[in-house]
Amino acid sequence: MAAVREFCLPFAPAELLRDDGSGRYVVQEVLPVCELPPALAAFRAAFRTSGALAVLQHFDSLYSLLHHFQAARTAAKEDALELMMQVMSHHSNELPAILDDSGLSHADRSAHLSALKMNCYLLSGLVDAFEMQAYKSGLLEVDPGKNKKSRTKVSGLLWEEEREQLLRLLTQLLQLDLRPLWSNMVVEEEFVSLMTGNCYRILENPSIGLQKYRATREAITHLLAVALTRYDHMFNATLKITQMLQHFEHVAPVFAQAVSVWATEYGLKSLVGELLREIGHKSPQDLVRDASGVKGYATFITDLAEQIPALVLSHMSVILCHLDGESYMLRNAVLSAMGEVLAQVLNGDQLEEAARGTRDQFLDMLQAHVCDINGFVRSRVLQLFARVVRCKALPLTCFQSVVSLAVGRLKDKSVVVVKNAIQLLAAFLSNNPFSCKLSSTALAEPLKKEMEKLQDLRERNRSAAAPAITPEEEWEAMLPEVRDAIQQVFQPLQEGEEDLLEVEETVESTSEQITRLLKKLNYKSAAHLAQKALCRFRGQEPFSGLTEENEEATILGVLKRLYIGSCPAENGEGPLNGDSSPKAVQKEQLQTELAKQEMLVLYLQDAYNFSVKITEALSLISKMMYENCISVVQEAIEFFVTVSQFGVSQALLGVRRMLPLVWSKEPAIKEAVLNAYRWLYLNPKGDSERASAQNLVHSLSLIMVDASLGTIECLEEIISEFVQKDEIKPAVIQLLWERFTEKSQCSSLDRRAAVMLLGMMARGKPEIIGSNLDVLVSVGLSEKAAEDYRLAQEVCKAISKLGSNSKPALEMDRTPFRLPQNHMLFGCLSESVSKGFAQPSSHWIPFMEAAVELIYKLAEGADEICAHLLQTCSQRTLDKLQEANKQEADAGVSPSRVSDGASSLPTFLLLHLVSLVGHVALQQVAHLELSVSTELRRRRMLKEEQKNKKHNGSSMKKQRPQISGSETTMEEELGLMGASADDMEAELIRSICETELLDGKHLFSAFVPLVVKICSSPGLYSDPALSAAAALSLGKVCMISSEFCESHLRLLFTIMEKSPLPGVRCNLIIAAGDLGIRFPNLVEPWTSHLYARLRDPCPSVRQTAGLVMTQLILKDMVKAKGQVSEMAALLIDPEEAIMGVAQNFFSELSKKGNAIYNLLPDIISHLSDPDCGIEEKSFHTIMRHLFSYITKDKQTENLVEKLCQRFRTARTERQYQDLSYCLTLLSLSERGLHKLQDNFDCFADKLQDPAVYSCFQTVLARFRRAGGKPEAKALVEELEQKMAASHNQGLDSAETRQESNETPIPASIKQKSKAISCRQPLSRDTRDEDFVTPQPRTLRNHKRAQKHPRSKKAMITFSSDESSSEEDVAAVLQEDETPTKTTPITRSSARRLR
């Protein structure tokens, strides 16, 4: 074979065009594009004859194709790729035989080596070119305007099909032992880099991570594995992978999978350490600047730890340094690696000591980062703990500390952290090792008992325990005293001392006597007795065998022998050895029992502590259900569902608290609530369908115990949803009917709950009630109704669901459901109401109200039925009055009666009558405004529709050409006619209310004077319940007519102001709220008196006033002005419920555009006024809440200017301190800072006050911490200098004035004004002149007022039992004192009431 020039792999393609004289191969000519096809054909022919060595003669042809790749035709490129793959495949197949040929010449070896390099170079070039073309094609696919199909066919699908096959071909080549081709038997590094470079370039494509390219990724992994194992590619691979992780985020999961395969299947475990070491050596400062690189490293570490946690654990130390770095993503990655190691490797109880220590260190690090400065890190740590808990890898010793951390994170500012904290607590509950029931109250009792038992065992163990000192040690301790006693035995007795001890008859008794003396520390007597015993029992045990020559030593030996209890070693038995074995067994058993008891107490203590923490978390999480973040609300709901499984008593409160969320406008939240109740109540446990139904009914009945009206309405919405979706089984409905009819035994409370549940279900399916209406009437409203009015009331509410029409617009052609006037239902209702009227019962009034509402809702001619009912009840009242007149002479007036002249009546009769009158009046108005008006409109629309159909049918042919021209005009005319008809109907209803209902011919006119008299005579009618009912009835009657309302408004508001009864004031506030919606122009001048009730001393009145004002303001019935500061003052109310009302008000008000922003300056001025009486700390609390709604930069800038301007009008030190504090609550932008500088003169003179100066310093410091442009920082420094100068100048001038005693500072400025209580008790001594009638305002309907001049009303006064008393509350109402003009307030059309 002719000698060929050596082919050296170039660093750049251009190097092959330059001849440096070294004898290397150089491209002779770059062919033009037009000559490429013939050149490729020549190469193909040469390949058929010469094989793979043909490239030596035709390399330039393929090089030219690569050089003109963009300009070359697609067919030529595809032919070249196909040809090179054939060449490479042929060369790979013939190389093993060539390499095994021992007689291969140097020239042949060099030729094959050059051919191999050329083929690999050309194939790699084609890979790069096709890969780049495919990448660009993928980018162009984003543009839908191009021909996607043709583009993909040309460059996409072909390459994607061939790429995997080409990678397998290269892998096959590298698996050969290519070293003999090189003279030094070492494959050059450039060749390995050329082969592996193809893999890295393919991985640079962002789409490589898609699932459809999984086979390609596996082929790349296998090729690189061969390079790593056979060609020493470890170092280069480490550098290349590290670089790609830094620049290409998408390769992190790919490389993590590849490294995992290399380490587990190819034994390349050292690569894991090298890669982690490279990442660990990265400078934290460089990583902060390179966000994309940090993300790649973090993802790689996290994914690698998930797949091979054991190997990551062995190299964890090299990346721990990043825990102290500034990059939160790397901190997250390292902590995630720890979490995976804990969950998969360091779990279980069989860990070695070293592994246990590592586990504890990792847990400590994780706990430390729960309080990390970055919210994402805190969130990630909580996620990791949740995973560790679910894998049951968290030691019990850490349970309490981690739970405490999770509860603490519930108060975190970051929403993501709070969400994950809730998830962690839910994971703790679901995987807790303690119990399925975690009620702290249930656990406290067994814990107390077991602790008492443990204490008893400890006492027993202490008493039965062996002495800590052995008998020998005790003898050694007492030996000196015993020797002294023995020496005293040999001394003569002193005067008066007698030896009274005598030796016993036997040896045993004598021995016991000596032992007792020794234990009593009577050593001298013991020695005397031993001396005598030695003389008497010489040679007998234990006084024999002693060889001591000295008598003193002999006595000492006997005493020692007796005390220690040892016997001669010959027989090995002693008197004390017999009981040692049973005592040891007993002692061991006692210690075992003690250890078990300690473990039990520890377990119960941990369970109790865990339940206490969960209970603490419940109160925090329940408040999160009304957060703005949807995901947090969903997590809170799911948490309470989880808690409910474990019997925590407080869980029911959370389950109830989530009920109002069923009205949420967010579908996700509403669905979460429905799913929660579906899981809690629609999946009851039971062996049979009947048992499941009983459990379901019992659970739903429990939630209604002591439930408020709002809770019941929410539950009704949920149950109706379930019924509409057929999720409640017929067995449940059947059981409810059985309970109601008493076929199954149950309490009266269960019967009421059954009726309530049936009513709730009837809202979804009215036929549930309609099919059993006779049963409801005969059982619930029969003669037994008087026995349980509450049951009868619920029956009325359930039946009323028959009249509910949830979709009136879709059922305009459907006649409303009505029952005939003679239906048995209305007969039973009338009879029950009239019979109960004459009987005192606290539950009759609610039943009566429900009955009247039902009559007006379902009855034809409801007004006639109620009129008859009023006549019957009033006749009974008159009958009672006549009976009282007959009995007048026999007995005096009882305290439970009211008197008027010579007549007296039981109080409850007047109470019932007044309540009945008021409610019938209200329902009559509602009936006219809603039912009658709707029915008139429905009938009119039906007539118009029929008329239009008839007209269109008859004139379609005649008017077809003209329809298009006049269609718009006709529709407009019809629209105007419809609006005019609506107004006519509304005017008809209004005229009925104004002129007919209260005239002398109507039944109401007979009762209204009585209601007015009871209200205006609190001294005569002093019963609290009667006063409250009369006040409410007066408000209801005022709803009928604007004329009657206007003439009695002063009386109504006078009672509201002066009545000492909270019930009366509450009722009148509610009535005033309804009047404010019905007659806004009349009530508007009295708005200030409604605001005044927000300062009422009674909490229930304040709460009612807050609720009413919330509705009026949010419905735009009352203009929100500076008086809204009274609502703001409720934010610091001591009653939590009232505080919640105020918070809800401002939350809803914040959704109405810039409402809070517009009101804030006035609120600040009112609350900072010394006369308002708001303390400084309370003012700060209110402002923090209100300023949390200021989120727009424009609002902040304008508020800065407004607050600065307010400094000019501030009169006291407290006022400008409050203004400066408000500025600290704003997050200033650069423009806001300029506003502060522009208005510097407004507050410059106030900076001498230290508190004001400190607030402004806080504002500037916060802006500086936020960072900004250099110009802004310069502005901050300038402002600081100006403020410091003003502050110091003010201090100097103050000192000068003090020294010269000129014009002293007024005390009102030096001292804070004393707070005036905003809630003063009501007084009966208030003069009528104090109650000022509002100034007249413009009346919108002034012409109508001129047409119907008002007749003069009789004077109404407050009277009492003692008419001459000056303490009576008197309210005089005269025509010239009442407001005749009002400020018009636009109210909705009458159609809106429907």
Short mmCIF file of C-alpha atoms in Angstrom, two decimals, residues 44 169 266 324 352 397 500 535 544 638 642 707 747 850 946 988 1108 1130 1148 1229 1249 1278 1320 1375:
data_model
loop_
_atom_site.label_atom_id
_atom_site.label_comp_id
_atom_site.label_asym_id
_atom_site.label_seq_id
_atom_site.Cartn_x
_atom_site.Cartn_y
_atom_site.Cartn_z
CA ARG A 44 -19.40 5.37 -3.16
CA LEU A 169 -22.57 2.41 15.63
CA TYR A 266 -20.61 0.07 35.38
CA ASP A 324 -23.47 28.61 54.40
CA GLU A 352 -24.86 1.53 63.77
CA THR A 397 -37.05 11.65 69.96
CA LEU A 500 -28.07 -6.39 133.03
CA CYS A 535 -17.77 -18.85 128.09
CA SER A 544 -16.40 -22.48 118.03
CA GLU A 638 -57.80 19.26 53.87
CA THR A 642 -57.41 14.77 58.28
CA ALA A 707 -75.64 25.88 65.14
CA SER A 747 -85.39 12.50 71.05
CA ALA A 850 -92.50 30.93 60.14
CA GLN A 946 -98.16 35.59 22.60
CA LEU A 988 -99.01 50.55 41.37
CA VAL A 1108 -76.01 46.81 59.70
CA LEU A 1130 -64.10 48.45 66.17
CA GLU A 1148 -64.96 43.88 51.49
CA SER A 1229 -40.80 54.11 45.96
CA ASP A 1249 -39.98 65.83 68.51
CA GLU A 1278 -29.71 64.69 51.39
CA GLN A 1320 -70.64 56.01 77.75
CA GLU A 1375 -94.42 68.44 62.19
#
